[in-house]
């Protein structure tokens, strides 16, 4: 069942299955069709988001377990709601024994039956890391840690663990032979000596043949059982073993020798950045990549999810991070076959101008592309020049967007993802060895070429399918752009090498080998993390001239979007992805839609904003401890305060900590500058203790509150009525001034929302307008708008669907303020499109307004069936400055239209005569949602 509208719920131990079940009736009353749940499978202990899955075979115990999940399913069903589930096919968490698959890999190495489930390079170039997993968990160098006695081996029954503070790792069974033999000699226990000798004879961890794997695991189980019995029945033997274990912990050389025989190598955490031997989720060492392209891995990780789909528990899926998969299209096809084609959207970040590959059997993306288009509509392009100039003047920052992004991407590839580049280079060395024209390439020049090419990649990734020999024209264009960029920027990279890499990536080499195909697919897995870490997690925190633009999937260089661009995107979506997801706020957005709406207003008053920010920066210099303040941090703080005001100092400090560390200029998560961090935090505290300064900020924000709310209503209505399945992120049906996570995952007051929802249904236009103007109102007007938009979709699902009844056409506006209005119609008549020829005889034309749109030729006279239209304002400060709408009119299709928010009605004739004036449509409220009834 395709969802009609979804509501995203973030589940965590404080808001589990039963809490979600308790809000099912509220979600149904609001008007959504499906609860859209964050991941619910068993995650790592203490997980607050669920993306760190450790056991895909059961619902999370922390959320309520199988029983709690069953209660949630029953509650959703009783409320008439379905369920959309967020799934994580790309990676798992490896935090400890909770992940029994990974624990077995650490214990048995390549001979573990689960070794092939994880994306581990067992044969790296460095001999010392062959058949070994690097575990960068130490806070200092290995030898120093051992000298301080911080690593110990401890016994848990018949099992043995390596412990380093909170980290525990299993001891490989064969490595216990010496310890057990020592204890046997002490106790004179021949049975224990037999167990020790049997441990020594276990098949090597490098044996990966089925017989060897089975023998090692079977004998380990038997021997562990025998050891457990001996320790339980013979206190003297147990005491001897514990004594031997104590001596081992005290003998650094012996402990080192034991650790050297493990299937892992514990190391200083910094080594992971350069030498890690497994694919991670971005740069998080505790999230390891899965080889879900293997059918066995797919089956093992999806068994419970697929059962829920078959049983009707789950109606739709959201696939997290598809670009991390080896072959996203193969995965999408396998998933579609396994689910019978259930509604599925992918968290694919599209760069401007990029399209989702048409061959994927999915409904569409999760909506970042639409989010940025809608938001950009409310940014004034005329403000770009003065905003950019003031940003550079106030902060001293580089205003060249391309240069900032390039530097951030270079940092990500060189520092954050260095280990991934190293692994890819090692594979490329082997590839070149097979080609005599490339065999003399040095490892260094190959490394530099790979690094440069990844930095230059203009999109998250290409989708070449090497095994199938599929190369899309879009892939050729992307590789061509990247190669050209490297050729222009890096003269040290030999052109013939770039040509070879292009031929390799586009499958143009004769007699391709399996190794070459593997390199192509591995390269594509790396460019996505490079883009994400370079742009999303770095550049968006470095280039901050207008934070309304700094969003996932956005283009920092694009300052504003025209109405025609939005309509073109909506028409394209209606044609190609009519039931993809649309959204404005998510758990991953850098700030909520309402914050972006208010910040967008600054583009309309760049001079006033620059003057105010400059004043605040100057007056707050004295609050920065110890000297000259960091001007970028000042600018970032005051812009954030404007967007999210009223803001507590605790929230502001938490945001600035994350923002400055993500920017990686003055401090970072891996290289924290304690002095800078302390100065930053003290600065925030002092600013919030400066009553005069806060009064000035509040005075600047006050006249922006209502225009910001109007913009927020406008973008919400556009999203809720546009082609696609609209999602409402938890809590954002009221005014929501949240910042990046974890700020946007704060508790939601659902009881308060339930009470407000019952109240707002009965409010008339004047009451809604009064609530909109009341700075203290929590969001009654927005809640009513969301409710009415969702309910009209419930009444007329066909008007918003993919069939012939679900058309889309832009509304055309004429008159002095036409550029400030945006609208469209949903319904069968919209399919023919809207015309723009001048009308005669309308009130606006008679008033001398000039060209006014005529009734569109697609509207058939006498056809007045159901349809829905929306009309909203944009650039509202400029609209007010010009004196309002005047005689601006809109070419609504003929029929009787009712505003679902105010109850006002308009009769539009079908002869091209009197057209509604926008001032009338938006007289009571600044946005209108119109339903045409017979």
Short mmCIF file of C-alpha atoms in Angstrom, two decimals, residues 489-689:
data_model
loop_
_atom_site.label_atom_id
_atom_site.label_comp_id
_atom_site.label_asym_id
_atom_site.label_seq_id
_atom_site.Cartn_x
_atom_site.Cartn_y
_atom_site.Cartn_z
CA UNK A 489 44.12 21.54 -11.05
CA UNK A 490 46.83 18.90 -10.72
CA UNK A 491 49.55 19.15 -13.38
CA UNK A 492 51.57 16.63 -11.38
CA UNK A 493 49.08 13.88 -12.31
CA UNK A 494 50.16 12.47 -15.65
CA UNK A 495 47.47 12.86 -18.36
CA UNK A 496 47.98 9.30 -19.61
CA UNK A 497 47.23 8.01 -16.11
CA UNK A 498 44.03 10.05 -15.99
CA UNK A 499 43.04 8.62 -19.36
CA UNK A 500 43.68 5.12 -18.07
CA UNK A 501 41.58 5.74 -14.95
CA UNK A 502 38.74 7.14 -17.05
CA UNK A 503 38.83 4.09 -19.30
CA UNK A 504 38.92 1.87 -16.24
CA UNK A 505 35.97 3.58 -14.57
CA UNK A 506 33.87 3.54 -17.74
CA UNK A 507 34.65 -0.10 -18.64
CA UNK A 508 36.44 0.87 -21.86
CA UNK A 509 39.51 -1.31 -21.39
CA UNK A 510 39.81 -4.38 -23.61
CA UNK A 511 39.80 -7.78 -21.92
CA UNK A 512 38.64 -6.43 -18.57
CA UNK A 513 39.50 -8.54 -15.54
CA UNK A 514 37.54 -9.29 -12.40
CA UNK A 515 40.11 -7.32 -10.41
CA UNK A 516 39.52 -4.25 -12.57
CA UNK A 517 35.77 -4.56 -12.17
CA UNK A 518 36.22 -4.81 -8.41
CA UNK A 519 38.29 -1.61 -8.41
CA UNK A 520 35.59 0.25 -10.33
CA UNK A 521 32.92 -0.77 -7.85
CA UNK A 522 35.15 0.03 -4.85
CA UNK A 523 35.95 3.46 -6.25
CA UNK A 524 32.25 4.24 -6.49
CA UNK A 525 31.79 3.29 -2.85
CA UNK A 526 34.39 5.86 -1.81
CA UNK A 527 33.21 8.98 -3.63
CA UNK A 528 29.95 9.10 -1.64
CA UNK A 529 31.61 9.27 1.78
CA UNK A 530 34.06 11.83 0.38
CA UNK A 531 31.21 14.07 -0.69
CA UNK A 532 29.32 13.58 2.57
CA UNK A 533 32.31 14.22 4.83
CA UNK A 534 33.68 17.00 2.66
CA UNK A 535 30.50 18.95 2.03
CA UNK A 536 27.77 17.94 4.49
CA UNK A 537 30.04 17.54 7.49
CA UNK A 538 32.67 20.18 6.72
CA UNK A 539 31.95 22.78 4.05
CA UNK A 540 28.44 23.44 5.36
CA UNK A 541 30.07 24.51 8.63
CA UNK A 542 32.85 26.50 6.99
CA UNK A 543 30.99 28.60 4.43
CA UNK A 544 28.17 30.20 6.42
CA UNK A 545 27.22 33.42 4.64
CA UNK A 546 23.48 32.48 4.82
CA UNK A 547 22.62 29.42 6.85
CA UNK A 548 19.25 29.00 5.12
CA UNK A 549 21.25 27.57 2.20
CA UNK A 550 23.42 25.20 4.23
CA UNK A 551 21.43 22.02 3.93
CA UNK A 552 22.06 18.42 2.92
CA UNK A 553 21.86 18.18 -0.86
CA UNK A 554 21.93 21.94 -1.29
CA UNK A 555 24.24 23.97 -3.46
CA UNK A 556 26.11 26.62 -1.49
CA UNK A 557 26.70 28.54 -4.71
CA UNK A 558 23.02 28.78 -5.64
CA UNK A 559 21.49 31.80 -3.94
CA UNK A 560 17.75 31.39 -4.47
CA UNK A 561 15.42 29.42 -6.73
CA UNK A 562 12.83 30.76 -9.15
CA UNK A 563 9.20 29.69 -9.24
CA UNK A 564 9.68 28.21 -12.71
CA UNK A 565 12.47 26.00 -11.34
CA UNK A 566 10.17 24.70 -8.63
CA UNK A 567 7.35 24.00 -11.07
CA UNK A 568 9.70 22.23 -13.46
CA UNK A 569 10.93 20.01 -10.65
CA UNK A 570 7.38 19.24 -9.51
CA UNK A 571 6.27 18.42 -13.04
CA UNK A 572 9.30 16.15 -13.44
CA UNK A 573 8.51 14.47 -10.14
CA UNK A 574 4.87 13.96 -11.13
CA UNK A 575 5.99 12.32 -14.34
CA UNK A 576 8.86 10.19 -13.03
CA UNK A 577 8.54 9.85 -9.25
CA UNK A 578 4.94 10.71 -8.35
CA UNK A 579 5.05 8.85 -5.02
CA UNK A 580 8.55 9.67 -3.87
CA UNK A 581 8.91 11.25 -0.46
CA UNK A 582 8.87 15.01 0.09
CA UNK A 583 10.07 16.64 3.28
CA UNK A 584 11.23 19.88 4.86
CA UNK A 585 12.81 18.70 8.12
CA UNK A 586 14.44 15.39 8.97
CA UNK A 587 16.56 13.92 11.74
CA UNK A 588 19.61 14.79 9.60
CA UNK A 589 18.84 18.33 8.44
CA UNK A 590 21.23 20.99 9.69
CA UNK A 591 18.36 23.07 11.06
CA UNK A 592 14.58 22.87 10.97
CA UNK A 593 12.47 24.25 8.15
CA UNK A 594 11.14 27.03 10.39
CA UNK A 595 14.67 28.19 11.24
CA UNK A 596 15.57 28.22 7.55
CA UNK A 597 12.38 30.14 6.80
CA UNK A 598 13.32 32.93 9.18
CA UNK A 599 16.95 33.01 8.04
CA UNK A 600 15.84 33.26 4.41
CA UNK A 601 14.40 36.67 5.26
CA UNK A 602 17.93 37.98 5.80
CA UNK A 603 18.49 37.73 2.05
CA UNK A 604 15.83 40.41 1.62
CA UNK A 605 17.44 42.82 4.13
CA UNK A 606 21.17 42.15 3.68
CA UNK A 607 22.26 45.65 4.67
CA UNK A 608 20.20 45.68 7.86
CA UNK A 609 21.45 42.21 8.73
CA UNK A 610 25.08 43.17 8.10
CA UNK A 611 24.75 46.29 10.23
CA UNK A 612 23.15 44.42 13.12
CA UNK A 613 25.57 41.51 13.03
CA UNK A 614 28.54 43.87 12.77
CA UNK A 615 27.25 45.78 15.79
CA UNK A 616 26.86 42.62 17.83
CA UNK A 617 30.25 41.28 16.82
CA UNK A 618 31.93 44.53 17.81
CA UNK A 619 30.17 44.80 21.15
CA UNK A 620 30.84 41.15 22.02
CA UNK A 621 34.58 41.23 21.37
CA UNK A 622 35.18 41.87 25.05
CA UNK A 623 33.46 38.59 25.88
CA UNK A 624 36.06 36.45 24.09
CA UNK A 625 38.64 35.41 26.71
CA UNK A 626 42.25 36.15 26.20
CA UNK A 627 42.31 38.29 23.10
CA UNK A 628 40.99 38.54 19.55
CA UNK A 629 37.73 36.63 19.04
CA UNK A 630 37.19 34.12 16.27
CA UNK A 631 35.05 36.22 13.94
CA UNK A 632 33.62 33.26 12.05
CA UNK A 633 32.36 31.78 15.31
CA UNK A 634 30.87 35.14 16.30
CA UNK A 635 29.04 35.46 12.97
CA UNK A 636 27.83 31.87 13.18
CA UNK A 637 26.50 32.34 16.71
CA UNK A 638 24.57 35.53 15.97
CA UNK A 639 23.07 34.17 12.76
CA UNK A 640 22.00 31.06 14.65
CA UNK A 641 20.50 33.20 17.41
CA UNK A 642 18.44 35.11 14.84
CA UNK A 643 17.18 31.91 13.24
CA UNK A 644 16.32 30.03 16.43
CA UNK A 645 15.45 32.85 18.85
CA UNK A 646 14.47 32.44 21.66
CA UNK A 647 17.46 30.19 22.25
CA UNK A 648 18.91 28.96 25.54
CA UNK A 649 22.64 29.29 26.19
CA UNK A 650 22.87 25.52 26.63
CA UNK A 651 21.45 24.84 23.18
CA UNK A 652 23.59 27.55 21.63
CA UNK A 653 26.76 26.19 23.24
CA UNK A 654 26.00 22.63 22.15
CA UNK A 655 25.36 23.79 18.59
CA UNK A 656 28.55 25.86 18.41
CA UNK A 657 30.58 22.97 19.77
CA UNK A 658 29.33 20.72 17.00
CA UNK A 659 29.58 23.40 14.30
CA UNK A 660 33.15 24.42 15.10
CA UNK A 661 34.34 20.86 15.46
CA UNK A 662 32.68 19.79 12.21
CA UNK A 663 34.29 22.74 10.43
CA UNK A 664 37.72 21.37 11.47
CA UNK A 665 39.42 24.75 11.27
CA UNK A 666 40.11 25.80 14.87
CA UNK A 667 39.14 22.54 16.56
CA UNK A 668 37.72 19.13 15.66
CA UNK A 669 36.41 15.93 17.20
CA UNK A 670 39.69 14.11 16.59
CA UNK A 671 42.04 17.07 17.20
CA UNK A 672 40.27 19.17 19.84
CA UNK A 673 41.88 22.47 20.78
CA UNK A 674 41.13 22.72 24.49
CA UNK A 675 41.99 26.42 24.67
CA UNK A 676 39.76 27.34 21.75
CA UNK A 677 36.92 25.14 22.99
CA UNK A 678 37.07 26.76 26.43
CA UNK A 679 37.15 30.26 24.94
CA UNK A 680 34.21 29.48 22.67
CA UNK A 681 32.09 28.15 25.52
CA UNK A 682 32.99 31.09 27.74
CA UNK A 683 32.09 33.46 24.91
CA UNK A 684 28.64 31.93 24.54
CA UNK A 685 28.01 32.14 28.26
CA UNK A 686 29.10 35.78 28.35
CA UNK A 687 26.98 36.74 25.35
CA UNK A 688 23.91 35.23 26.98
CA UNK A 689 24.76 37.11 30.15
#
